[in-house]
Each structure stands twice: as C-alpha cells, then as structure tokens.
Coordinates of C-alpha atoms in Angstrom, one line a residue:
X1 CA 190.4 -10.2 79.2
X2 CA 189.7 -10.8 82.6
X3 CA 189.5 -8.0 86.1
X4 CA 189.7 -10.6 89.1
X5 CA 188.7 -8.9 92.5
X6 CA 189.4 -10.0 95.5
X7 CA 188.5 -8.9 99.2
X8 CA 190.8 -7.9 101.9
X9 CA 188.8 -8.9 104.5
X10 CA 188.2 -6.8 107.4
X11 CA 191.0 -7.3 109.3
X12 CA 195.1 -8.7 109.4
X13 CA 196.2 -11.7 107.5
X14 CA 194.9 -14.5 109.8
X15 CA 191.6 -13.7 108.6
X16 CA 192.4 -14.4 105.0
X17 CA 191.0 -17.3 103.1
X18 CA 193.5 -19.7 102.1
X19 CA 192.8 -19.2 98.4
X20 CA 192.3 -15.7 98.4
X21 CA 196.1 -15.9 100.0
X22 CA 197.3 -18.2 97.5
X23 CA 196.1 -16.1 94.0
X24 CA 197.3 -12.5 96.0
X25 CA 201.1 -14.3 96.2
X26 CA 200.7 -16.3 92.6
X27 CA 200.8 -12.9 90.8
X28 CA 203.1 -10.7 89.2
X29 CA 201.6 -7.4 90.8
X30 CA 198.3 -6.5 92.5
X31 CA 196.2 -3.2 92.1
X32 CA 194.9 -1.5 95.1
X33 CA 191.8 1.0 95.9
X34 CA 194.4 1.8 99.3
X35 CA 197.1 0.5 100.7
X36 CA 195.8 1.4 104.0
X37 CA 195.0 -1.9 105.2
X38 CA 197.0 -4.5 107.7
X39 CA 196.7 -7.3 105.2
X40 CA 199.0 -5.3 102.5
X41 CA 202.4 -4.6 104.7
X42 CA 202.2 -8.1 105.5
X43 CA 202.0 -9.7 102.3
X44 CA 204.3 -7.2 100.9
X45 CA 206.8 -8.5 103.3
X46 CA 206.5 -12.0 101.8
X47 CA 206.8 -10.5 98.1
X48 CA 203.8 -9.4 96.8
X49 CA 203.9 -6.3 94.6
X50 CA 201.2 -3.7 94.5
X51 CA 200.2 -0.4 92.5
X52 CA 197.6 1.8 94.8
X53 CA 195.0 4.1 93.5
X54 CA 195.4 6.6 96.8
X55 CA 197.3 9.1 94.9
X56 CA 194.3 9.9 93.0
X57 CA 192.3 10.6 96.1
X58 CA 194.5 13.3 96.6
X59 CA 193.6 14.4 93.2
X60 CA 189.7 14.9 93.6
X61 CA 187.3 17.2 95.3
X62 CA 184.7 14.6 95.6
X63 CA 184.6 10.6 96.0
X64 CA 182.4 10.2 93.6
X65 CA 185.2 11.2 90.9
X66 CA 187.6 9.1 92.7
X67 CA 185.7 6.5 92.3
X68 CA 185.1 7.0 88.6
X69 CA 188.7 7.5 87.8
X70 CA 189.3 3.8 89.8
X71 CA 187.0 2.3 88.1
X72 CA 188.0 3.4 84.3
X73 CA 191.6 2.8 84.5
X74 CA 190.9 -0.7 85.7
X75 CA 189.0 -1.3 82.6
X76 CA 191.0 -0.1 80.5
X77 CA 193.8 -2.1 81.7
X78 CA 191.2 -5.2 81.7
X79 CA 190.5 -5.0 78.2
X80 CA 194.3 -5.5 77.3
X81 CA 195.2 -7.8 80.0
X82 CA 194.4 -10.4 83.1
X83 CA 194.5 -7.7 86.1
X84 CA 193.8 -8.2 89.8
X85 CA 192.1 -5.7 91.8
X86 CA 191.9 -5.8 96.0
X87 CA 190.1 -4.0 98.1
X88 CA 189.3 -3.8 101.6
X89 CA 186.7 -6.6 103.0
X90 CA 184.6 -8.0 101.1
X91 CA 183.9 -6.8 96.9
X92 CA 180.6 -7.0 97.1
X93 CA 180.0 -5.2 100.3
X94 CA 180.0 -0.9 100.6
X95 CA 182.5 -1.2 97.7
X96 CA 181.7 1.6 95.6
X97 CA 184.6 1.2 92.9
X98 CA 183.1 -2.4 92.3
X99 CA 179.7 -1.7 91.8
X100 CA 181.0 1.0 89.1
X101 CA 183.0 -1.8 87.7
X102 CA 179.7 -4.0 87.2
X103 CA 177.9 -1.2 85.7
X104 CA 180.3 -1.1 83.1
X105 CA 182.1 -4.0 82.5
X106 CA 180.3 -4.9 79.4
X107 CA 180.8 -1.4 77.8
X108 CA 184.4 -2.4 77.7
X109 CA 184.2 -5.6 76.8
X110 CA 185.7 -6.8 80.4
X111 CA 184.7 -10.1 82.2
X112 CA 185.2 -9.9 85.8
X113 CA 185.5 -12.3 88.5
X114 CA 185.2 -12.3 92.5
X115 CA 187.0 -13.7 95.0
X116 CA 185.7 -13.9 98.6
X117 CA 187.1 -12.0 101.8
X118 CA 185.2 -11.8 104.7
X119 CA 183.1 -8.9 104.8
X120 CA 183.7 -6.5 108.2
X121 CA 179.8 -7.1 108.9
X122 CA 180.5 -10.5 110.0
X123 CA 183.4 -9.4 112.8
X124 CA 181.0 -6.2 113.2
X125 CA 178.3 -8.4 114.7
X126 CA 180.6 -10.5 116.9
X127 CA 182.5 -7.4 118.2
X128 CA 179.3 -5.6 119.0
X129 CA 177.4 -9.1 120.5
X130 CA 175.0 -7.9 117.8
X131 CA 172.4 -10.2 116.6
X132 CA 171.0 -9.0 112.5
X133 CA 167.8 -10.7 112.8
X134 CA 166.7 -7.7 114.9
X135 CA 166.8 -5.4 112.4
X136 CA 170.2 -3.5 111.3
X137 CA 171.0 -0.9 108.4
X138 CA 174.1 -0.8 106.6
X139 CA 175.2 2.6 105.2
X140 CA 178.2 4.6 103.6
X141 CA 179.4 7.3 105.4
X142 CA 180.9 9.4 102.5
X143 CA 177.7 9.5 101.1
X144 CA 174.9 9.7 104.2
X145 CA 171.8 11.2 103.9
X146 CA 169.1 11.7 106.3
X147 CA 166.3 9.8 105.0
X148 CA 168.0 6.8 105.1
X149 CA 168.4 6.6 108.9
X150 CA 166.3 4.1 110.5
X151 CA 166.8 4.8 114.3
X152 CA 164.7 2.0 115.5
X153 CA 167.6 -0.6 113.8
X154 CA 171.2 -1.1 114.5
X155 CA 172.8 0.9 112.6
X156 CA 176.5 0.6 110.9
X157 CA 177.5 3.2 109.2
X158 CA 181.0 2.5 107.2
X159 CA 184.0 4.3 105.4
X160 CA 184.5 6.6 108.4
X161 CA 188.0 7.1 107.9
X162 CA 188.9 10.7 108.5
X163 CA 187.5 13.4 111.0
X164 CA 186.3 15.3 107.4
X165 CA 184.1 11.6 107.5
X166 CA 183.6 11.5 111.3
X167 CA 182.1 15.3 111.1
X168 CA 179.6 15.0 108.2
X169 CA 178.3 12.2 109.8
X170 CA 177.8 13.9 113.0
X171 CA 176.0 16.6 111.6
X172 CA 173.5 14.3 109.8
X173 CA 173.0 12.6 112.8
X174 CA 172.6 15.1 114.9
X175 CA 169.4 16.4 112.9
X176 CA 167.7 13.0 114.4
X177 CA 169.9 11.8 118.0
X178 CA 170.7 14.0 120.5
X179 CA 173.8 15.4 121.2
X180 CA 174.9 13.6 124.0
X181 CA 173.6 9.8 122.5
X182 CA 176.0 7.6 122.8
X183 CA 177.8 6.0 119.5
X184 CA 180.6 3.2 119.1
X185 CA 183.7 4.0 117.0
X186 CA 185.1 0.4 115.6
X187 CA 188.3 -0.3 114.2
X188 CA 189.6 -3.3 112.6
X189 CA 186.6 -5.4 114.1
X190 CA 187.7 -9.3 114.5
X191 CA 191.2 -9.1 113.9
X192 CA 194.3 -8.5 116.7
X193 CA 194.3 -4.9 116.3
X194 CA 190.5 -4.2 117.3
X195 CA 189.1 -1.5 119.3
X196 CA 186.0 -0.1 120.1
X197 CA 185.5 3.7 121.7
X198 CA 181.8 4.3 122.8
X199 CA 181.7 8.2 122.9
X200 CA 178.8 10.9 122.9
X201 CA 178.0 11.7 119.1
X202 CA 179.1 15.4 119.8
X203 CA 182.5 13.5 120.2
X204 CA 182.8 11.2 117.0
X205 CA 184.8 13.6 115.3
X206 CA 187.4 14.2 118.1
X207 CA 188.9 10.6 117.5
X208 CA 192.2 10.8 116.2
X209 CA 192.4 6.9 115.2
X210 CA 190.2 6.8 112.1
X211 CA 191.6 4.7 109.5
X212 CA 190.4 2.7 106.6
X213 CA 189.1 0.1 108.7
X214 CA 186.5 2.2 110.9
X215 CA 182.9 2.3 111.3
X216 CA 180.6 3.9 113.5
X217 CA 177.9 2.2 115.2
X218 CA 174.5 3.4 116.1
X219 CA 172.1 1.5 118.5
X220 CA 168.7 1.7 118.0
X221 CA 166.8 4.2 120.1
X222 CA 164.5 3.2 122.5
X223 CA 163.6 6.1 124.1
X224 CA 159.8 7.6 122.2
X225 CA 160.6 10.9 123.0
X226 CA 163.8 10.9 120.6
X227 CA 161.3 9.2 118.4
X228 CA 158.7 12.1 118.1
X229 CA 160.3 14.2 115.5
X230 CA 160.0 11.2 112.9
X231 CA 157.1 9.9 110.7
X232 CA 156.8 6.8 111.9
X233 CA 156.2 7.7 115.0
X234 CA 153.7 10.2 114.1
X235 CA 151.7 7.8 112.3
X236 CA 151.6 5.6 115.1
X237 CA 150.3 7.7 117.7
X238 CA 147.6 8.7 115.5
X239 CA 146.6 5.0 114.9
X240 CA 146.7 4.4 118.4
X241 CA 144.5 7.5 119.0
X242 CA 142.1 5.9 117.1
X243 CA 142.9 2.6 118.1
X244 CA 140.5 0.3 120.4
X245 CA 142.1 2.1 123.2
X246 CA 142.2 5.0 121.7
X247 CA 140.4 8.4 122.4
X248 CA 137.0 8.4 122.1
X249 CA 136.8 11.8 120.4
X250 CA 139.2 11.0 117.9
X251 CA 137.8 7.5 117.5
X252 CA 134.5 9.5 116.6
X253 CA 135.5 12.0 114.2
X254 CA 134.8 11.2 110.2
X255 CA 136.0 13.2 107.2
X256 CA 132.9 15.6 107.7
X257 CA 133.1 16.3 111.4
X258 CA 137.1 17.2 110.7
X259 CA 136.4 19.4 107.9
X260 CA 135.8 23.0 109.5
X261 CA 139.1 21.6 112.2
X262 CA 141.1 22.1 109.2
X263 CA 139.9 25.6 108.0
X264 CA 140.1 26.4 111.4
X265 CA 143.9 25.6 111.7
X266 CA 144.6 26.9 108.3
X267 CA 143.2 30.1 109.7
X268 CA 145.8 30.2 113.0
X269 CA 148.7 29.1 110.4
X270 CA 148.2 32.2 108.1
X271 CA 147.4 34.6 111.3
X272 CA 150.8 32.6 112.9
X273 CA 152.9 33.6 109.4
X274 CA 151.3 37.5 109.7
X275 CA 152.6 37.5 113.1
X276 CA 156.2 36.6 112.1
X277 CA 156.2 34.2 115.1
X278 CA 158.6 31.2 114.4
X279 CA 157.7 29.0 117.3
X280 CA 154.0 29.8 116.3
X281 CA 154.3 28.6 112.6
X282 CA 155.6 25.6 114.2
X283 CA 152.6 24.8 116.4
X284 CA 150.1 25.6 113.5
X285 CA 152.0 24.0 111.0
X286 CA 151.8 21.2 113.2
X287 CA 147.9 21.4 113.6
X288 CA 147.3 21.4 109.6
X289 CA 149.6 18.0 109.6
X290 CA 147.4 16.6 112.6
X291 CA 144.3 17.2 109.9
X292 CA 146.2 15.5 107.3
X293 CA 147.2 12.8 109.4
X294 CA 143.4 12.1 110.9
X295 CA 141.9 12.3 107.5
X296 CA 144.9 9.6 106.0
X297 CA 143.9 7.0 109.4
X298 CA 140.6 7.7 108.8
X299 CA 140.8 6.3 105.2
X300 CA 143.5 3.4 106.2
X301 CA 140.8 2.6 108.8
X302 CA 138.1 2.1 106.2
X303 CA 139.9 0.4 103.8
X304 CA 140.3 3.1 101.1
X305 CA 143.4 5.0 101.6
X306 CA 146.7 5.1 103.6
X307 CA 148.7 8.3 104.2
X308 CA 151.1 6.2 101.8
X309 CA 148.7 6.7 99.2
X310 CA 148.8 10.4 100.2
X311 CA 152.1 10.7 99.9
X312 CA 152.3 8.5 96.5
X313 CA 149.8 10.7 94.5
X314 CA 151.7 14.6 95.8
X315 CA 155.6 13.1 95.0
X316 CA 153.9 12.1 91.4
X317 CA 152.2 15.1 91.0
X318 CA 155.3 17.0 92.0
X319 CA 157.6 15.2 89.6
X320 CA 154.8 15.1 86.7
X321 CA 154.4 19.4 87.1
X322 CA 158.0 20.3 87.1
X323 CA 159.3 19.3 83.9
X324 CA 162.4 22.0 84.5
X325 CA 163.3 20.1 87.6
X326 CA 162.9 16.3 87.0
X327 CA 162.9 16.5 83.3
X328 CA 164.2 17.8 80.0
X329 CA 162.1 21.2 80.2
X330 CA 163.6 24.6 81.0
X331 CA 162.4 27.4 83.0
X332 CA 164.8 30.7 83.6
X333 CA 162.3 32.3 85.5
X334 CA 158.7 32.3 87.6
X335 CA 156.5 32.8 84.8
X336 CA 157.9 29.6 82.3
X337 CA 157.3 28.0 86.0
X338 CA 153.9 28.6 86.0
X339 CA 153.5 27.7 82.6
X340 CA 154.9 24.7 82.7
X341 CA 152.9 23.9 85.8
X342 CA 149.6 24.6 84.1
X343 CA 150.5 22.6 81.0
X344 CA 151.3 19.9 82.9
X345 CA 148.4 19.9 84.7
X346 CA 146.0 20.2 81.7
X347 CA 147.9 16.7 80.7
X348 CA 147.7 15.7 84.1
X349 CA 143.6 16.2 84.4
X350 CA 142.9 14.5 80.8
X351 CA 139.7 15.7 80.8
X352 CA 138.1 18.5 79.0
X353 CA 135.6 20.5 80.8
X354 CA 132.4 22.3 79.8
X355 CA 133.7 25.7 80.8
X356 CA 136.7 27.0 81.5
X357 CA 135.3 27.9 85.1
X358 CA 134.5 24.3 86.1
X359 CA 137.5 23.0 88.7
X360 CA 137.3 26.5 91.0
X361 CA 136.1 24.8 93.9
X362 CA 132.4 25.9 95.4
X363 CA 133.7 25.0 99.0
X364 CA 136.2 28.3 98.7
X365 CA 136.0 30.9 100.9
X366 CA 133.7 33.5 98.4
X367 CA 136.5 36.1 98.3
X368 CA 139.1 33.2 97.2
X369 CA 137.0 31.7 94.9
X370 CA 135.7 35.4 93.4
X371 CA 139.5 36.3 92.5
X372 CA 140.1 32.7 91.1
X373 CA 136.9 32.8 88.8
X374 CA 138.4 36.5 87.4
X375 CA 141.9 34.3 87.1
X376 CA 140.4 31.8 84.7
X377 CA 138.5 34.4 82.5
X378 CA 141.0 36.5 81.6
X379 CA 143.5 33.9 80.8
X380 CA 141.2 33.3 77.2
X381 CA 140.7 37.3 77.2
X382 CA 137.9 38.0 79.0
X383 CA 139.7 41.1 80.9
X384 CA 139.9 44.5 80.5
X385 CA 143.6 45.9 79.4
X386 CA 144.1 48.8 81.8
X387 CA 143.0 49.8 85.2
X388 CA 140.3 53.0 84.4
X389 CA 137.0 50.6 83.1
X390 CA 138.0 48.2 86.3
X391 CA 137.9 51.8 88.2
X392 CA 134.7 52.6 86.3
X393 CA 132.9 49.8 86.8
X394 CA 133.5 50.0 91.0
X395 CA 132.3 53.7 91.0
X396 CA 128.8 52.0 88.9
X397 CA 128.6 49.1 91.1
X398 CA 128.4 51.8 94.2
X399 CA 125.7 53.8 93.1
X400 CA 123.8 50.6 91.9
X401 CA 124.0 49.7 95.6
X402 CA 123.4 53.1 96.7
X403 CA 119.8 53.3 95.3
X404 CA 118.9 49.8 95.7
X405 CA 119.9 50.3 99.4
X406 CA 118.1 53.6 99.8
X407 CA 114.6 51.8 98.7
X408 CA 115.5 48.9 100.9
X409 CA 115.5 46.5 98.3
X410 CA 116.1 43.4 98.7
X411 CA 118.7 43.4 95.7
X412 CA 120.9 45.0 97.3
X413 CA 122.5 42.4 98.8
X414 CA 123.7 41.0 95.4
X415 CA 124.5 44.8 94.5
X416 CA 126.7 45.0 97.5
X417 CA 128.0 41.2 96.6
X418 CA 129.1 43.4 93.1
X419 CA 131.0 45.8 94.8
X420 CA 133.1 43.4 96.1
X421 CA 133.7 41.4 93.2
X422 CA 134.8 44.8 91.7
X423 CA 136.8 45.5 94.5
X424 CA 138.6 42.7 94.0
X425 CA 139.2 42.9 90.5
X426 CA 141.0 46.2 90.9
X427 CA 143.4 44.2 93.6
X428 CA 143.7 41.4 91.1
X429 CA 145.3 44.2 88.6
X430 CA 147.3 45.4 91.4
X431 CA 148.7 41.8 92.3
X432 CA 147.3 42.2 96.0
X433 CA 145.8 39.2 97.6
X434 CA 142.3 40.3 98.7
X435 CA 142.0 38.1 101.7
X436 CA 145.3 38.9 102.9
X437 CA 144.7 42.5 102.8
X438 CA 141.7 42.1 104.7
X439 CA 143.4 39.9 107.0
X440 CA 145.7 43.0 107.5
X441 CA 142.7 45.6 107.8
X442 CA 141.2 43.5 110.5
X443 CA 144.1 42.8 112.7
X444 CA 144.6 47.1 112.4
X445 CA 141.3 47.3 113.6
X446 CA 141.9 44.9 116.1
X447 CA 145.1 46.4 117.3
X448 CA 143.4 49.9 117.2
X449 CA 140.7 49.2 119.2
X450 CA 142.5 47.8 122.1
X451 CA 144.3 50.6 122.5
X452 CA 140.7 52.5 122.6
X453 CA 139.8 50.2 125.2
X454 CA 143.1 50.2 127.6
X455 CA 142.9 54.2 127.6
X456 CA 139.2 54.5 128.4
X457 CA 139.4 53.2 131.9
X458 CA 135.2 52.7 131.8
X459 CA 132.6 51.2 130.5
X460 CA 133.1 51.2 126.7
X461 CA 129.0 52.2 126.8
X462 CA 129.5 55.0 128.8
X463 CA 132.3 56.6 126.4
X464 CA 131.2 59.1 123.8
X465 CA 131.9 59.0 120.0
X466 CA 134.2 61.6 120.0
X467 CA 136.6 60.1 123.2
X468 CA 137.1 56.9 121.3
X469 CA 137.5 58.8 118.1
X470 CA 140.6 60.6 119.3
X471 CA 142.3 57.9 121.0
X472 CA 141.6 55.9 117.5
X473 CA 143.5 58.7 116.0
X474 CA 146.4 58.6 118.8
X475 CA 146.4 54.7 118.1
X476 CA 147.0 55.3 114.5
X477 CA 150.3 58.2 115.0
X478 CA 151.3 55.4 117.0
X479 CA 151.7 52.9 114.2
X480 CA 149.1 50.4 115.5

C-alpha cells in the first residue's frame, strides 16, 4: 500500500502544478494536515473531498504530539489502502508530519510517494527581492531555539501562525536583536493575496492576521554593536587584535606571559562573587573568557589548537562525566554525582598512576593544593575518623613551632608550614574552604582598618596603639 503526498504550494490555486491539480481532483477523498489554506476552498468548490487533521490540534498540549498522532493514523490507513495526504507548500520543506512519515514508513510496511508543490521559499525570495546565495537560514518557528540564530544571514523563520507563535518567537529573538529591530511579517508570499508588514520586533505579536501561510523575516544585522554579545564576534576581534594590524601588546603575549593575567582575573572574579556585585561578576567573568580566548588564538595562530578544539574536548568531557544526564546512569542526589564524576574520570584518564597523589597540580596556590593532597589520602583511608587527633595534632604542631622559633631555627619555617596544613585539615572536617575563609578574614581586616584610618584624622605614625585599638573595636560593634 501506497501514502502519496502532495504539496499545496505556498499560495492560491494559480500557483499549482498542473499535475499536482489533476491527482488532487482524480481522487475519491484527500487527507489534510489543515484546511487552512487558499488552495482547499477552491478545489472543494470544484468537488474535491477532504478529511483534516485540525481537530486534533485542538487535542494536544504540544506540537510535537500533534504531529505524532498525524503521522500514525496516516500509516495506519496506508498499510490498508492507497491514501493521499496534502499539506501546505512544499512536502519536503518545514513539513514536520512528513519527515515523521519517512522515519517510519518502513516500520509499517508503507511505501510513500511525493508530489511537488512549490515550496513558499521560492515566492519568499521574490517577495522580499532576496537573493539565497548571500547566505539565509530557514527555521521553524514552533520549535526555535537560540542557538540556531545566525544574525549575519537572512533569516526566515516559518509556521508563525498564531500570536501564541508570533510571542515565543519574539522572546527568543529578543535575547539577540534589539527591541525596536525591525522584522517583516509575510503572508501568502507569491500568490494574490500577499502582504508584507515590516514592524519593530516588540510588535510581531500584535498582528492579528497570522494564518497558516505566515512567516517572519529577519534581515541580517549589520550593525557590530548588535553583534558583540555573540561568539563569533568575539572570536573575531580577538583575531584581529592579534592580527597584522593588530595591537602590538596583544600581538606579543605567549602562553607564559598570559599566565599570571589569568590568576590575576580569577582573583577579581572570586573577590567580584564575595561582593555580591552583579554588574561586577559580569566584567570579571568577562576578563577570565578574554584569557581563554587569547590562549585559544594564540594556539590557532601557531597551528596547534583552535578555540574549537577547546570547545570540542569540555562538551565531550561534559557528556562523558555525567552518565545520569546524557546516559543510562542515575543519580538522586550530590554525592552519586560526584561518584559518578570520579568514575568517569578514572575511565576517562586511562592511565594508572604511581601514587594516588600524582594529578594535584604543583602550579596550585599552596593552600589549594594542601587541602586537595588531604582530599586524595583519605579517600583510600588515610584520615583520622573524628575531629579530637586532627585537634591534637594542631595544638603539637604549635609548640613544635614555638621552640623551633624561640631558638631561631631555621626549621621553623617548615614547622609553621605544619601548622597550616593542620589548620587546614581541621577546616577540611568542617567542610569550610580555607582560601575562602581567608579571603573573608582579609577583606574584615581590610574593612576594619579603614575605618581606623577615616576616624584618626592624622598621620597613622603619630597614632598610638591603644587609639587604633579602640576604634578597631568600634569598627567591629559596627559589623565591619
């Protein structure tokens, strides 16, 4: 048995192939995705009878089950019978219910054949004087996502037939365009009944004439300041800062003049996040990308890497670590997260390693790399069970500093570096991130201290112990 689809075309009868006209009026009855289309009345007026599928929009939260629904009672009727299904333009063209039909046609045992109609692209271009070969991207607007805008194209964006439609993709573009950039609403491009409403996007979904046969199109931008916010954009000005006409500083820089830029920036980020300060974690954020990006043109500029490759290796690595997300694993909580992640990682790696220390980088800041180094002992045991030895072994550390301090022995320095580690041992146990409570301590102090210095209306020298002392203490009632 045999599903025959044929294409509406985009617009009223005089824009249907002969043939296609002939087979629509040879047939006892024709199915229909919608009736909504100026081709049906008028072939219905010379006899044609149709069955439409628009009830079961009507029926369905999402499209996606309409279309499912569409596409199974077709083939079931096709594997009993010789059926013909229409829809609007062209079948191979932003005809979801068709591609479903493909997918599954051989499941059911269902041969299917297609009959032109002329796709709405064609009458697109000629309404809009748009030529292709510049670059254009077609895309549904029941379904439109964000990162599959390409504003430097034309863009057509299709199936915009209600103001639900029209509003959703308003919203999605309105994360990229401004508010105000200008859009054209098409409707029944090509045929008698054509028009075309340019509006401001914030506008699209005030049209009250969205039908079947509307699409929306968006020109591509020209303006580079509507352009910042994207990728593309971003990785060209940094290949053009280190360009032949680029900067000379950044045409200068290698991976080991960048490298204390980035802990740098790092720094301002995590003093930006302790702040609270939105618009600060922006500009920092910022920064720590600028690093990325240098380092990536640095290696595309070389020969070795692209930020592509960059990008490649951390969506694998995501993907390959989270089982529970992109695979068949579970995890109800943080800690079968973590697992997971470490699993996959040991799989990951391939590689087994002398000690179970190696990988803890020697480049860490010591405090960071201390706690991490207590981290990988005492996930094979090597730990104590409850707080009092870790307590203990602080209170030792103290007086082995003490009296190697006291004879002004050079040891002490590595007695004092055991305090520390102790230290941070006991805020390992506690779950407290050493170098963020320092970070903490330090802006306290800072804060403090200040306020020492705006009360004391003199030279900081000339100030005794005990004046600083008691504005310290007023600082601290205060809550600084």
């Amino acid at each position: 048995m045999k599903v025959t689809v044929i294409g509406l075309g985009a617009g009223d009868l005089n824009q249907l192939p002969l043939g296609v006209y002939k087979l629509l009026t040879s047939v006892n009855k024709v199915y229909l995705r919608t009736k909504e289309h100026p081709v049906v009345s008028a072939l219905t007026a010379e006899g044609v009878l149709f069955e439409s599928f628009d009830k079961i929009y009507e029926s369905h939260d999402q499209f996606a089950e309409v279309y499912e629904e569409i596409s199974t009672l077709l083939l079931e009727k096709g594997k009993v019978e010789n059926i013909v299904y229409a829809v609007p333009g062209h079948p191979l063209v932003a005809e979801k219910t068709v591609q479903l039909l493909i997918e599954r046609a051989d499941e059911y045992e269902v041969n299917l054949e297609f009959k032109g109609g002329q796709s709405f692209l064609d009458s697109m271009f000629q309404a809009l004087r748009v030529d292709p070969v510049e670059g254009f991207t077609l895309l549904d607007g029941t379904d439109l996502k964000g990162s599959e805008l390409v504003l430097t194209q034309h863009m057509i964006i299709g199936q915009v037939y209600d103001a639900f439609i029209a509003s959703e993709v308003k919203l999605t573009l309105m994360d990229y365009l401004p508010d105000d950039y200008l859009v054209k609403i098409v409707t029944a491009a090509g045929s008698s009944e054509e028009v075309i409403k340019e509006v401001p996007l914030y506008e699209l979904d005030h049209d009250l004439a969205l039908t079947n046969l509307t699409s929306v199109y968006v020109p591509p931008v020209t303006n580079e300041a509507i352009l910042y916010p994207t990728f593309p954009k971003l990785k060209e000005i940094i290949a053009t800062l280190r360009g032949p006409n680029g900067c000379p500083w950044d045409k200068k820089q290698t991976h080991q003049s960048l490298k204390k830029y980035l802990i740098e920036e790092a720094y301002e980020l995590i003093e930006a996040i302790e702040e609270d300060d939105i618009d600060h974690i922006i500009e920092e954020l910022g920064d720590v990308l600028l690093q990325v990006m240098l380092h990536a043109q640095i290696g595309d500029d070389e020969g070795y890497f692209s930020i592509h490759d960059v990008i490649a290796g951390l969506s694998k690595k995501m993907v390959f670590r989270h089982p529970h997300v992109f695979g068949e694993r579970a995890a109800e909580d943080v800690d079968e997260a973590l697992r997971n992640w470490n699993e996959m990682k040991k799989q990951e790696k391939g590689e087994k390693t002398s000690s179970i220390l190696d990988g803890v980088p020697k480049s860490y800041p010591a405090m960071l790399r201390a706690e991490e180094l207590q981290k990988r002992a005492a996930k094979v045991g090597f730990d104590w069970e409850n707080i009092q030895p870790m307590w203990d072994k602080v209170f030792e550390e103290i007086k082995e500093f003490q009296l190697e301090a006291e004879n002004n022995n050079d040891n002490r320095i590595i007695e004092f570096g055991d305090i520390l580690f102790a230290f941070i041992n006991i805020a390992r146990y506690y779950q407290i991130n050493p170098e963020e409570a320092l970070h903490r301590t330090n802006t306290k102090f800072t804060n403090r201290f200040s306020y020492i210095e705006k009360k004391l209306d003199k030279n900081l020298k000339e100030a005794s112990l005990e004046e600083m002392d008691r504005f310290w203490e007023e600082a601290k009632k205060k809550g600084y």
